[in-house]
mmCIF file of C-alpha atoms in Angstrom:
data_model
loop_
_atom_site.group_PDB
_atom_site.id
_atom_site.type_symbol
_atom_site.label_atom_id
_atom_site.label_comp_id
_atom_site.label_asym_id
_atom_site.label_seq_id
_atom_site.Cartn_x
_atom_site.Cartn_y
_atom_site.Cartn_z
ATOM 1 C CA MET A 1 83.358 62.902 62.806
ATOM 2 C CA LEU A 2 83.625 61.990 59.131
ATOM 3 C CA SER A 3 84.051 58.382 58.014
ATOM 4 C CA VAL A 4 85.446 57.725 54.553
ATOM 5 C CA TYR A 5 84.496 54.442 52.874
ATOM 6 C CA GLU A 6 85.982 52.977 49.712
ATOM 7 C CA GLY A 7 82.408 51.996 48.884
ATOM 8 C CA PHE A 8 79.278 50.285 50.147
ATOM 9 C CA PHE A 9 79.523 46.588 49.357
ATOM 10 C CA SER A 10 79.104 43.327 51.228
ATOM 11 C CA GLY A 11 81.790 42.634 53.825
ATOM 12 C CA GLY A 12 82.380 42.338 57.555
ATOM 13 C CA ALA A 13 84.573 45.451 57.850
ATOM 14 C CA ARG A 14 81.825 47.708 56.447
ATOM 15 C CA ILE A 15 79.206 46.108 58.684
ATOM 16 C CA LEU A 16 81.420 46.516 61.740
ATOM 17 C CA HIS A 17 82.421 50.127 61.022
ATOM 18 C CA THR A 18 78.823 51.098 60.272
ATOM 19 C CA ASP A 19 77.747 49.667 63.617
ATOM 20 C CA VAL A 20 80.483 51.706 65.345
ATOM 21 C CA VAL A 21 79.283 54.896 63.627
ATOM 22 C CA LEU A 22 75.685 54.185 64.635
ATOM 23 C CA GLY A 23 76.697 53.475 68.231
ATOM 24 C CA LEU A 24 78.781 56.639 68.536
ATOM 25 C CA GLN A 25 75.962 58.692 67.016
ATOM 26 C CA GLU A 26 73.573 57.209 69.568
ATOM 27 C CA GLY A 27 76.036 58.320 72.255
ATOM 28 C CA GLY A 28 75.850 61.968 71.210
ATOM 29 C CA GLN A 29 78.580 62.388 68.597
ATOM 30 C CA HIS A 30 77.718 63.761 65.153
ATOM 31 C CA HIS A 31 78.819 61.574 62.257
ATOM 32 C CA SER A 32 78.737 61.738 58.483
ATOM 33 C CA VAL A 33 80.052 59.377 55.798
ATOM 34 C CA LEU A 34 81.707 59.959 52.422
ATOM 35 C CA SER A 35 81.957 57.029 49.994
ATOM 36 C CA VAL A 36 84.465 57.113 47.137
ATOM 37 C CA HIS A 37 82.361 54.762 44.992
ATOM 38 C CA GLY A 38 78.626 54.901 44.473
ATOM 39 C CA GLU A 39 78.379 51.501 42.784
ATOM 40 C CA VAL A 40 80.690 48.520 42.462
ATOM 41 C CA LEU A 41 80.790 45.115 40.839
ATOM 42 C CA ARG A 42 82.480 42.690 43.221
ATOM 43 C CA GLU A 43 82.263 38.920 43.569
ATOM 44 C CA ALA A 44 80.125 38.937 40.372
ATOM 45 C CA THR A 45 77.506 40.974 42.257
ATOM 46 C CA ARG A 46 76.451 44.492 41.248
ATOM 47 C CA GLN A 47 76.117 46.506 44.445
ATOM 48 C CA ARG A 48 74.573 49.997 44.459
ATOM 49 C CA MET A 49 75.221 52.186 47.473
ATOM 50 C CA GLU A 50 71.505 52.910 47.936
ATOM 51 C CA ASP A 51 70.682 49.182 48.074
ATOM 52 C CA ASP A 52 73.272 48.354 50.728
ATOM 53 C CA ALA A 53 72.077 47.438 54.226
ATOM 54 C CA SER A 54 74.781 49.564 55.884
ATOM 55 C CA TYR A 55 73.801 52.609 53.821
ATOM 56 C CA ARG A 56 70.160 52.139 54.745
ATOM 57 C CA SER A 57 70.982 51.756 58.428
ATOM 58 C CA LEU A 58 73.057 54.944 58.436
ATOM 59 C CA THR A 59 70.539 57.086 56.602
ATOM 60 C CA ALA A 60 67.661 55.744 58.713
ATOM 61 C CA ALA A 61 69.564 56.904 61.807
ATOM 62 C CA GLY A 62 70.043 60.407 60.369
ATOM 63 C CA VAL A 63 73.689 59.998 59.363
ATOM 64 C CA GLU A 64 74.419 62.051 56.240
ATOM 65 C CA VAL A 65 75.974 59.890 53.506
ATOM 66 C CA GLY A 66 77.580 61.374 50.395
ATOM 67 C CA THR A 67 79.604 59.937 47.543
ATOM 68 C CA LEU A 68 82.110 60.991 44.919
ATOM 69 C CA GLY A 69 79.993 58.905 42.562
ATOM 70 C CA ARG A 70 82.750 56.726 41.164
ATOM 71 C CA THR A 71 81.975 53.245 39.847
ATOM 72 C CA PHE A 72 84.163 50.158 39.952
ATOM 73 C CA GLY A 73 84.161 47.036 37.796
ATOM 74 C CA LEU A 74 80.922 47.757 35.926
ATOM 75 C CA PRO A 75 80.632 46.692 32.262
ATOM 76 C CA GLY A 76 81.456 49.611 29.990
ATOM 77 C CA ALA A 77 82.576 51.876 32.838
ATOM 78 C CA LEU A 78 85.934 53.611 32.566
ATOM 79 C CA ALA A 79 88.327 52.548 35.302
ATOM 80 C CA SER A 80 89.123 55.369 37.745
ATOM 81 C CA ASP A 81 92.715 55.951 38.788
ATOM 82 C CA PRO A 82 92.752 55.453 42.602
ATOM 83 C CA THR A 83 95.652 57.911 42.890
ATOM 84 C CA ARG A 84 94.127 60.745 40.824
ATOM 85 C CA PHE A 85 91.030 62.764 41.643
ATOM 86 C CA THR A 86 89.265 65.520 39.750
ATOM 87 C CA GLY A 87 88.796 69.057 40.984
ATOM 88 C CA PRO A 88 85.083 68.507 41.753
ATOM 89 C CA GLU A 89 85.904 65.270 43.647
ATOM 90 C CA LEU A 90 88.504 67.049 45.765
ATOM 91 C CA ALA A 91 86.125 69.953 46.386
ATOM 92 C CA THR A 92 83.447 67.524 47.612
ATOM 93 C CA THR A 93 85.993 65.855 49.885
ATOM 94 C CA ALA A 94 87.260 69.187 51.235
ATOM 95 C CA ARG A 95 83.725 70.309 52.112
ATOM 96 C CA ALA A 96 83.062 67.045 53.934
ATOM 97 C CA MET A 97 86.354 67.242 55.837
ATOM 98 C CA ALA A 98 85.994 70.913 56.760
ATOM 99 C CA GLY A 99 83.119 70.212 59.127
ATOM 100 C CA ALA A 100 84.839 67.326 60.927
ATOM 101 C CA ASP A 101 87.123 67.302 63.957
ATOM 102 C CA VAL A 102 88.409 63.767 63.296
ATOM 103 C CA ILE A 103 88.418 61.618 60.143
ATOM 104 C CA LEU A 104 87.814 57.859 60.325
ATOM 105 C CA SER A 105 89.184 55.862 57.388
ATOM 106 C CA LEU A 106 87.491 52.499 56.895
ATOM 107 C CA LYS A 107 90.605 50.446 56.168
ATOM 108 C CA GLU A 108 93.634 52.021 54.535
ATOM 109 C CA GLN A 109 92.304 52.225 50.960
ATOM 110 C CA PRO A 110 90.565 55.648 51.394
ATOM 111 C CA LEU A 111 93.938 57.166 52.308
ATOM 112 C CA GLY A 112 94.636 57.432 48.573
ATOM 113 C CA LEU A 113 92.032 60.189 48.642
ATOM 114 C CA LEU A 114 92.824 61.658 52.057
ATOM 115 C CA ASN A 115 96.522 61.988 51.167
ATOM 116 C CA GLN A 116 95.761 64.381 48.298
ATOM 117 C CA ALA A 117 97.434 67.782 48.617
ATOM 118 C CA GLY A 118 95.333 70.793 49.560
ATOM 119 C CA LEU A 119 92.688 69.034 51.659
ATOM 120 C CA PRO A 120 91.942 70.292 55.196
ATOM 121 C CA ARG A 121 94.391 68.936 57.741
ATOM 122 C CA ARG A 122 92.550 66.794 60.265
ATOM 123 C CA PRO A 123 93.679 63.926 62.524
ATOM 124 C CA VAL A 124 92.918 60.572 60.905
ATOM 125 C CA VAL A 125 92.073 57.312 62.675
ATOM 126 C CA VAL A 126 92.454 54.277 60.401
ATOM 127 C CA GLY A 127 90.423 51.118 61.001
ATOM 128 C CA LEU A 128 92.483 48.028 60.122
ATOM 129 C CA HIS A 129 90.542 44.813 59.588
ATOM 130 C CA ARG A 130 92.949 42.309 58.013
ATOM 131 C CA SER A 131 96.083 40.408 58.917
ATOM 132 C CA ASP A 132 97.866 40.664 55.547
ATOM 133 C CA PRO A 133 98.931 44.314 54.998
ATOM 134 C CA GLU A 134 101.361 43.348 52.250
ATOM 135 C CA ASN A 135 98.423 41.934 50.254
ATOM 136 C CA GLN A 136 96.565 45.262 49.985
ATOM 137 C CA GLY A 137 98.109 46.667 46.823
ATOM 138 C CA ALA A 138 99.189 50.295 47.194
ATOM 139 C CA ALA A 139 97.176 50.771 50.388
ATOM 140 C CA LEU A 140 100.043 49.986 52.769
ATOM 141 C CA GLY A 141 102.160 52.610 51.039
ATOM 142 C CA GLU A 142 99.360 55.153 51.418
ATOM 143 C CA LEU A 143 99.131 54.324 55.120
ATOM 144 C CA LYS A 144 102.861 54.838 55.604
ATOM 145 C CA ALA A 145 102.716 58.113 53.658
ATOM 146 C CA ALA A 146 99.909 59.404 55.883
ATOM 147 C CA ILE A 147 101.870 58.376 58.986
ATOM 148 C CA ALA A 148 104.965 60.183 57.700
ATOM 149 C CA ASP A 149 102.836 63.262 57.033
ATOM 150 C CA GLY A 150 101.720 63.246 60.653
ATOM 151 C CA THR A 151 97.981 63.063 59.968
ATOM 152 C CA VAL A 152 97.431 59.506 61.254
ATOM 153 C CA ALA A 153 96.754 59.847 64.950
ATOM 154 C CA ALA A 154 95.870 56.193 65.590
ATOM 155 C CA CYS A 155 95.135 52.879 63.920
ATOM 156 C CA VAL A 156 92.397 50.675 65.351
ATOM 157 C CA CYS A 157 93.186 46.973 64.955
ATOM 158 C CA CYS A 158 90.238 44.617 65.311
ATOM 159 C CA ALA A 159 92.545 41.746 66.298
ATOM 160 C CA GLU A 160 95.918 41.016 67.850
ATOM 161 C CA SER A 161 96.964 39.382 64.578
ATOM 162 C CA THR A 162 96.256 42.686 62.819
ATOM 163 C CA ARG A 163 98.385 44.640 65.264
ATOM 164 C CA ALA A 164 101.280 42.208 64.935
ATOM 165 C CA ALA A 165 101.121 42.139 61.131
ATOM 166 C CA TYR A 166 101.064 45.920 60.712
ATOM 167 C CA GLU A 167 103.827 46.433 63.256
ATOM 168 C CA ALA A 168 105.937 43.906 61.350
ATOM 169 C CA ALA A 169 105.141 45.835 58.155
ATOM 170 C CA GLY A 170 106.619 49.024 59.612
ATOM 171 C CA VAL A 171 103.723 50.846 61.262
ATOM 172 C CA PRO A 172 104.882 52.382 64.585
ATOM 173 C CA ALA A 173 103.672 50.310 67.533
ATOM 174 C CA GLU A 174 102.470 53.371 69.454
ATOM 175 C CA LEU A 175 99.868 54.067 66.765
ATOM 176 C CA LEU A 176 98.347 50.571 66.900
ATOM 177 C CA HIS A 177 95.421 50.077 69.305
ATOM 178 C CA VAL A 178 93.502 46.791 69.529
ATOM 179 C CA ILE A 179 89.713 47.062 69.948
ATOM 180 C CA PRO A 180 88.203 43.589 69.482
ATOM 181 C CA ASN A 181 85.071 43.251 67.368
ATOM 182 C CA GLY A 182 81.701 43.189 69.078
ATOM 183 C CA VAL A 183 78.113 42.647 67.919
ATOM 184 C CA ASP A 184 74.610 43.732 68.883
ATOM 185 C CA LEU A 185 73.590 41.144 71.463
ATOM 186 C CA LEU A 186 69.914 42.072 71.160
ATOM 187 C CA ARG A 187 69.988 41.177 67.475
ATOM 188 C CA PHE A 188 72.388 38.234 67.585
ATOM 189 C CA ARG A 189 70.993 35.775 70.126
ATOM 190 C CA PRO A 190 69.539 32.275 70.167
ATOM 191 C CA ASP A 191 65.964 32.542 68.893
ATOM 192 C CA PRO A 192 63.829 29.392 68.540
ATOM 193 C CA ALA A 193 61.144 31.254 66.574
ATOM 194 C CA ARG A 194 63.615 32.511 63.974
ATOM 195 C CA ARG A 195 65.143 29.044 63.798
ATOM 196 C CA VAL A 196 61.808 27.405 62.983
ATOM 197 C CA GLN A 197 60.738 30.138 60.554
ATOM 198 C CA LEU A 198 63.958 30.166 58.509
ATOM 199 C CA ARG A 199 64.132 26.383 58.315
ATOM 200 C CA ALA A 200 60.510 26.219 57.196
ATOM 201 C CA ALA A 201 61.164 28.814 54.484
ATOM 202 C CA LEU A 202 64.032 26.691 53.111
ATOM 203 C CA GLY A 203 62.275 23.335 53.517
ATOM 204 C CA ILE A 204 64.702 22.116 56.196
ATOM 205 C CA PRO A 205 63.301 19.793 58.909
ATOM 206 C CA ASP A 206 63.477 21.015 62.506
ATOM 207 C CA THR A 207 65.846 18.225 63.554
ATOM 208 C CA ALA A 208 68.220 18.360 60.558
ATOM 209 C CA PRO A 209 71.830 19.374 61.255
ATOM 210 C CA VAL A 210 72.690 22.661 59.503
ATOM 211 C CA VAL A 211 76.032 24.304 58.679
ATOM 212 C CA VAL A 212 76.145 27.981 57.643
ATOM 213 C CA PHE A 213 78.985 29.547 55.627
ATOM 214 C CA ALA A 214 78.773 33.350 55.523
ATOM 215 C CA ALA A 215 81.418 34.682 53.151
ATOM 216 C CA ARG A 216 81.828 36.538 49.895
ATOM 217 C CA TYR A 217 83.071 34.610 46.864
ATOM 218 C CA ASP A 218 86.747 35.486 47.213
ATOM 219 C CA ALA A 219 89.953 33.461 47.038
ATOM 220 C CA MET A 220 90.880 34.240 50.656
ATOM 221 C CA LYS A 221 87.699 32.471 51.827
ATOM 222 C CA ASN A 222 88.916 29.209 50.240
ATOM 223 C CA VAL A 223 85.505 28.276 48.872
ATOM 224 C CA PRO A 224 86.824 25.158 47.071
ATOM 225 C CA LEU A 225 88.030 23.762 50.417
ATOM 226 C CA PHE A 226 84.650 24.500 51.995
ATOM 227 C CA LEU A 227 82.850 22.731 49.153
ATOM 228 C CA ARG A 228 85.063 19.631 49.379
ATOM 229 C CA ALA A 229 84.267 19.461 53.100
ATOM 230 C CA ALA A 230 80.565 20.008 52.362
ATOM 231 C CA ARG A 231 80.527 17.053 49.947
ATOM 232 C CA ARG A 232 81.987 14.725 52.562
ATOM 233 C CA TRP A 233 79.715 16.011 55.293
ATOM 234 C CA LEU A 234 76.511 15.815 53.239
ATOM 235 C CA ARG A 235 77.439 12.277 52.207
ATOM 236 C CA HIS A 236 78.005 11.323 55.866
ATOM 237 C CA GLU A 237 74.952 13.249 57.172
ATOM 238 C CA PRO A 238 71.971 12.197 55.009
ATOM 239 C CA ASP A 239 69.698 14.723 56.748
ATOM 240 C CA GLY A 240 72.242 17.571 56.792
ATOM 241 C CA HIS A 241 71.910 20.907 55.004
ATOM 242 C CA VAL A 242 74.510 23.557 54.139
ATOM 243 C CA LEU A 243 73.685 27.268 53.795
ATOM 244 C CA MET A 244 76.006 29.512 51.766
ATOM 245 C CA CYS A 245 75.404 33.270 51.849
ATOM 246 C CA GLY A 246 77.274 36.400 50.833
ATOM 247 C CA ALA A 247 78.172 38.289 47.664
ATOM 248 C CA GLY A 248 78.631 35.810 44.818
ATOM 249 C CA MET A 249 77.081 32.870 46.674
ATOM 250 C CA THR A 250 74.296 32.480 44.129
ATOM 251 C CA GLU A 251 73.145 29.840 41.658
ATOM 252 C CA ASP A 252 74.045 32.027 38.658
ATOM 253 C CA GLN A 253 77.654 32.713 39.698
ATOM 254 C CA PRO A 254 79.801 30.914 37.084
ATOM 255 C CA GLY A 255 82.880 30.597 39.290
ATOM 256 C CA LEU A 256 80.917 29.093 42.168
ATOM 257 C CA CYS A 257 79.065 26.721 39.811
ATOM 258 C CA ALA A 258 82.398 25.516 38.447
ATOM 259 C CA ASP A 259 83.772 25.047 41.968
ATOM 260 C CA ILE A 260 80.716 23.009 42.957
ATOM 261 C CA GLY A 261 81.068 20.802 39.867
ATOM 262 C CA THR A 262 84.721 20.171 40.667
ATOM 263 C CA ALA A 263 84.169 19.523 44.374
ATOM 264 C CA PHE A 264 81.088 17.296 44.105
ATOM 265 C CA GLY A 265 81.954 15.390 40.924
ATOM 266 C CA ASP A 266 79.570 12.447 40.582
ATOM 267 C CA ASP A 267 77.854 13.397 43.876
ATOM 268 C CA LEU A 268 75.926 16.355 42.403
ATOM 269 C CA ARG A 269 72.705 14.892 43.814
ATOM 270 C CA LEU A 270 73.958 16.062 47.203
ATOM 271 C CA THR A 271 73.756 19.707 46.085
ATOM 272 C CA GLY A 272 69.998 19.570 46.578
ATOM 273 C CA ARG A 273 70.875 20.179 50.230
ATOM 274 C CA LEU A 274 73.375 22.952 49.405
ATOM 275 C CA HIS A 275 71.507 26.266 49.573
ATOM 276 C CA ARG A 276 73.061 29.257 47.782
ATOM 277 C CA LEU A 277 71.351 32.302 49.290
ATOM 278 C CA GLY A 278 73.397 35.309 48.126
ATOM 279 C CA VAL A 279 73.504 38.541 50.131
ATOM 280 C CA ARG A 280 71.094 38.423 53.080
ATOM 281 C CA ARG A 281 69.862 41.086 55.455
ATOM 282 C CA ASP A 282 68.566 38.581 58.028
ATOM 283 C CA MET A 283 71.834 37.024 59.170
ATOM 284 C CA GLU A 284 70.528 36.702 62.717
ATOM 285 C CA SER A 285 67.901 34.282 61.364
ATOM 286 C CA LEU A 286 70.401 32.231 59.359
ATOM 287 C CA TYR A 287 72.710 31.866 62.338
ATOM 288 C CA ALA A 288 69.823 31.000 64.676
ATOM 289 C CA ALA A 289 68.727 28.303 62.232
ATOM 290 C CA ALA A 290 72.206 26.766 62.084
ATOM 291 C CA ASP A 291 74.014 24.348 64.371
ATOM 292 C CA VAL A 292 77.489 25.187 63.036
ATOM 293 C CA VAL A 293 79.063 28.382 61.674
ATOM 294 C CA ALA A 294 81.997 27.485 59.410
ATOM 295 C CA LEU A 295 85.071 29.365 58.203
ATOM 296 C CA THR A 296 87.687 27.887 55.854
ATOM 297 C CA SER A 297 89.748 30.994 55.016
ATOM 298 C CA ALA A 298 93.374 30.598 53.950
ATOM 299 C CA TRP A 299 94.686 34.095 54.734
ATOM 300 C CA GLY A 300 93.768 37.707 55.442
ATOM 301 C CA GLU A 301 91.205 37.217 58.219
ATOM 302 C CA ALA A 302 91.620 39.124 61.479
ATOM 303 C CA ALA A 303 88.596 38.685 63.783
ATOM 304 C CA PRO A 304 85.923 37.217 61.479
ATOM 305 C CA LEU A 305 82.533 38.721 62.255
ATOM 306 C CA CYS A 306 80.718 35.608 61.048
ATOM 307 C CA LEU A 307 82.222 33.506 63.855
ATOM 308 C CA ILE A 308 81.179 36.011 66.529
ATOM 309 C CA GLU A 309 77.677 36.593 65.166
ATOM 310 C CA GLY A 310 77.102 32.863 64.716
ATOM 311 C CA MET A 311 78.339 32.023 68.216
ATOM 312 C CA MET A 312 76.093 34.653 69.779
ATOM 313 C CA CYS A 313 73.123 33.029 68.010
ATOM 314 C CA GLY A 314 74.041 29.610 69.406
ATOM 315 C CA ALA A 315 75.900 28.100 66.431
ATOM 316 C CA VAL A 316 79.132 26.267 67.236
ATOM 317 C CA PRO A 317 82.139 27.777 65.388
ATOM 318 C CA VAL A 318 84.458 25.581 63.311
ATOM 319 C CA SER A 319 87.357 27.459 61.739
ATOM 320 C CA THR A 320 90.745 27.145 60.160
ATOM 321 C CA ASP A 321 93.579 28.761 62.111
ATOM 322 C CA VAL A 322 93.770 32.193 60.464
ATOM 323 C CA GLY A 323 94.093 35.612 62.123
ATOM 324 C CA ASP A 324 92.554 35.603 65.602
ATOM 325 C CA SER A 325 90.086 32.832 64.726
ATOM 326 C CA ALA A 326 91.696 30.251 67.023
ATOM 327 C CA ALA A 327 91.557 32.651 69.989
ATOM 328 C CA ILE A 328 87.895 33.453 69.265
ATOM 329 C CA VAL A 329 86.928 29.794 68.892
ATOM 330 C CA ALA A 330 88.947 28.505 71.874
ATOM 331 C CA GLY A 331 86.643 26.819 74.371
ATOM 332 C CA HIS A 332 83.612 27.489 72.181
ATOM 333 C CA GLY A 333 84.166 25.289 69.146
ATOM 334 C CA PHE A 334 86.753 23.597 66.931
ATOM 335 C CA VAL A 335 89.873 24.673 65.041
ATOM 336 C CA THR A 336 90.805 22.494 62.071
ATOM 337 C CA PRO A 337 93.666 22.095 59.606
ATOM 338 C CA PRO A 338 92.835 23.040 55.986
ATOM 339 C CA ASP A 339 91.783 19.487 55.227
ATOM 340 C CA PRO A 340 88.253 18.630 53.999
ATOM 341 C CA VAL A 341 88.073 15.336 55.871
ATOM 342 C CA ALA A 342 89.071 16.965 59.174
ATOM 343 C CA ILE A 343 86.655 19.848 58.594
ATOM 344 C CA ALA A 344 83.700 17.579 57.807
ATOM 345 C CA ARG A 345 84.448 15.506 60.906
ATOM 346 C CA ALA A 346 84.621 18.663 63.039
ATOM 347 C CA TRP A 347 81.214 19.800 61.747
ATOM 348 C CA SER A 348 79.665 16.532 62.924
ATOM 349 C CA ASP A 349 81.498 16.808 66.253
ATOM 350 C CA ALA A 350 80.209 20.369 66.635
ATOM 351 C CA VAL A 351 76.604 19.327 66.006
ATOM 352 C CA ALA A 352 76.952 16.645 68.694
ATOM 353 C CA ALA A 353 78.630 19.053 71.128
ATOM 354 C CA ARG A 354 76.163 21.906 70.639
ATOM 355 C CA PRO A 355 73.856 21.141 73.598
ATOM 356 C CA GLY A 356 76.818 21.023 75.992
ATOM 357 C CA LEU A 357 78.355 24.201 74.583
ATOM 358 C CA GLU A 358 75.184 26.303 74.905
ATOM 359 C CA PRO A 359 76.010 27.538 78.442
ATOM 360 C CA VAL A 360 79.619 28.248 77.416
ATOM 361 C CA LEU A 361 78.467 30.393 74.504
ATOM 362 C CA ALA A 362 75.983 32.177 76.773
ATOM 363 C CA ARG A 363 78.714 33.057 79.290
ATOM 364 C CA SER A 364 80.890 34.612 76.573
ATOM 365 C CA ARG A 365 78.330 37.177 75.458
ATOM 366 C CA GLU A 366 79.775 40.113 77.415
ATOM 367 C CA ARG A 367 83.205 39.524 75.861
ATOM 368 C CA PHE A 368 81.768 40.046 72.376
ATOM 369 C CA SER A 369 79.469 42.949 73.273
ATOM 370 C CA ARG A 370 78.928 45.878 70.885
ATOM 371 C CA THR A 371 78.586 48.149 73.928
ATOM 372 C CA ARG A 372 82.119 47.361 75.067
ATOM 373 C CA MET A 373 83.509 47.902 71.572
ATOM 374 C CA ILE A 374 81.801 51.251 70.987
ATOM 375 C CA ALA A 375 82.858 52.578 74.395
ATOM 376 C CA SER A 376 86.474 51.787 73.497
ATOM 377 C CA TYR A 377 86.166 53.557 70.135
ATOM 378 C CA GLY A 378 84.584 56.566 71.836
ATOM 379 C CA ALA A 379 87.367 56.872 74.388
ATOM 380 C CA LEU A 380 90.054 56.710 71.675
ATOM 381 C CA LEU A 381 88.330 59.307 69.488
ATOM 382 C CA ASP A 382 87.895 61.663 72.435
ATOM 383 C CA ARG A 383 91.603 61.420 73.113
ATOM 384 C CA VAL A 384 92.540 61.996 69.472
ATOM 385 C CA HIS A 385 90.269 65.042 69.344
ATOM 386 C CA THR A 386 92.126 66.732 72.200
ATOM 387 C CA GLU A 387 95.632 66.040 70.921
ATOM 388 C CA PRO A 388 97.434 68.197 68.343
ATOM 389 C CA ILE A 389 98.244 66.721 64.944
ATOM 390 C CA ARG A 390 101.726 65.235 64.936
ATOM 391 C CA PRO A 391 104.302 67.055 62.815
ATOM 392 C CA SER A 392 105.512 65.405 59.630
ATOM 393 C CA LEU A 393 108.470 63.090 59.931
ATOM 394 C CA PRO A 394 111.631 64.718 58.583
ATOM 395 C CA GLU A 395 112.764 63.717 55.112
ATOM 396 C CA PRO A 396 115.826 61.439 55.179
ATOM 397 C CA PRO A 397 119.017 63.166 54.005
ATOM 398 C CA LEU A 398 119.943 62.647 50.368
ATOM 399 C CA SER A 399 123.504 61.767 51.415
ATOM 400 C CA GLU A 400 125.567 61.390 54.503
ATOM 401 C CA PRO A 401 126.802 64.763 55.888
ATOM 402 C CA LEU A 402 130.501 65.473 55.456
#
């Protein structure tokens, strides 16, 4: 199996797909990865492939990882045309594809490469991780072109909202398979020792209520809404602390600094309890230290990994109604309108409800199991491997026959 990534940078889809690759490799399959970009600048954060946690996990497990070596968004770097590839880039891709029985495309963006003429013909399984296909630039067109060519054997949707959105966008229903996200339950679990250690490292008292917001600095995450809610909550909860982590969630990010100034106004003293932690590799500790895991996204989400990981560590989820978030949170936490007052109130309600929700969260662990998810991926890939590649769809006639 060959997985093709657009690049290695912070984001739930890359974390999830990497975990699937690792799980399938553990089960006896042989996997390799090809990344289009070797370094990117996203969310005001320079991210080298070799520094990425997913890259390190893959290589530590013996998964071969290669790259076309492109860069994206770096100062002084020439922008690469995502629809044009050089001879050496195509040769590297062809060599990687030649040894694979099935190609996995992490989201639809790598199809711009896989659709290039002259590459080995292999069945492609596309992982879809959003609920807004029309908001993906040229990627939806590349997906439809690959389907018309007959190379797409299946699309894995991480959420029912993803399946519905892509079907509405014109992807044939028979290609869309829902495999809900799952997480490593040995890693993501309530852990009193981690809770104490992380809080001590940040100077947070053991009894203080804590909200964690794990997101990259992107418009879809609606960071300004989160910050307006954080201002109200920190004003109402004098002992409360808010943790922000992810690409761009740093003290030197100009956009985030401006958003904080706008949201907090003359209450900037409250930001002493607003911790901007950037990209972290110890998310299990942050979630274990928190009482609430928050999501304020406005669009695009499917099955947000932060809600699942946080819940499995004992944090109560509070989310806006986007993608499958309401279905994930149902019975485990709170769904709010995109209103800062309602969100801040729900955070306080979640802190109060946490002791009573602990057994509910514990009973839901099997539903969100990585083992279940990887078994489903394995069964689908086995089936794709045994089926012939579909023929191309016929070209529509240029005119009506006489």
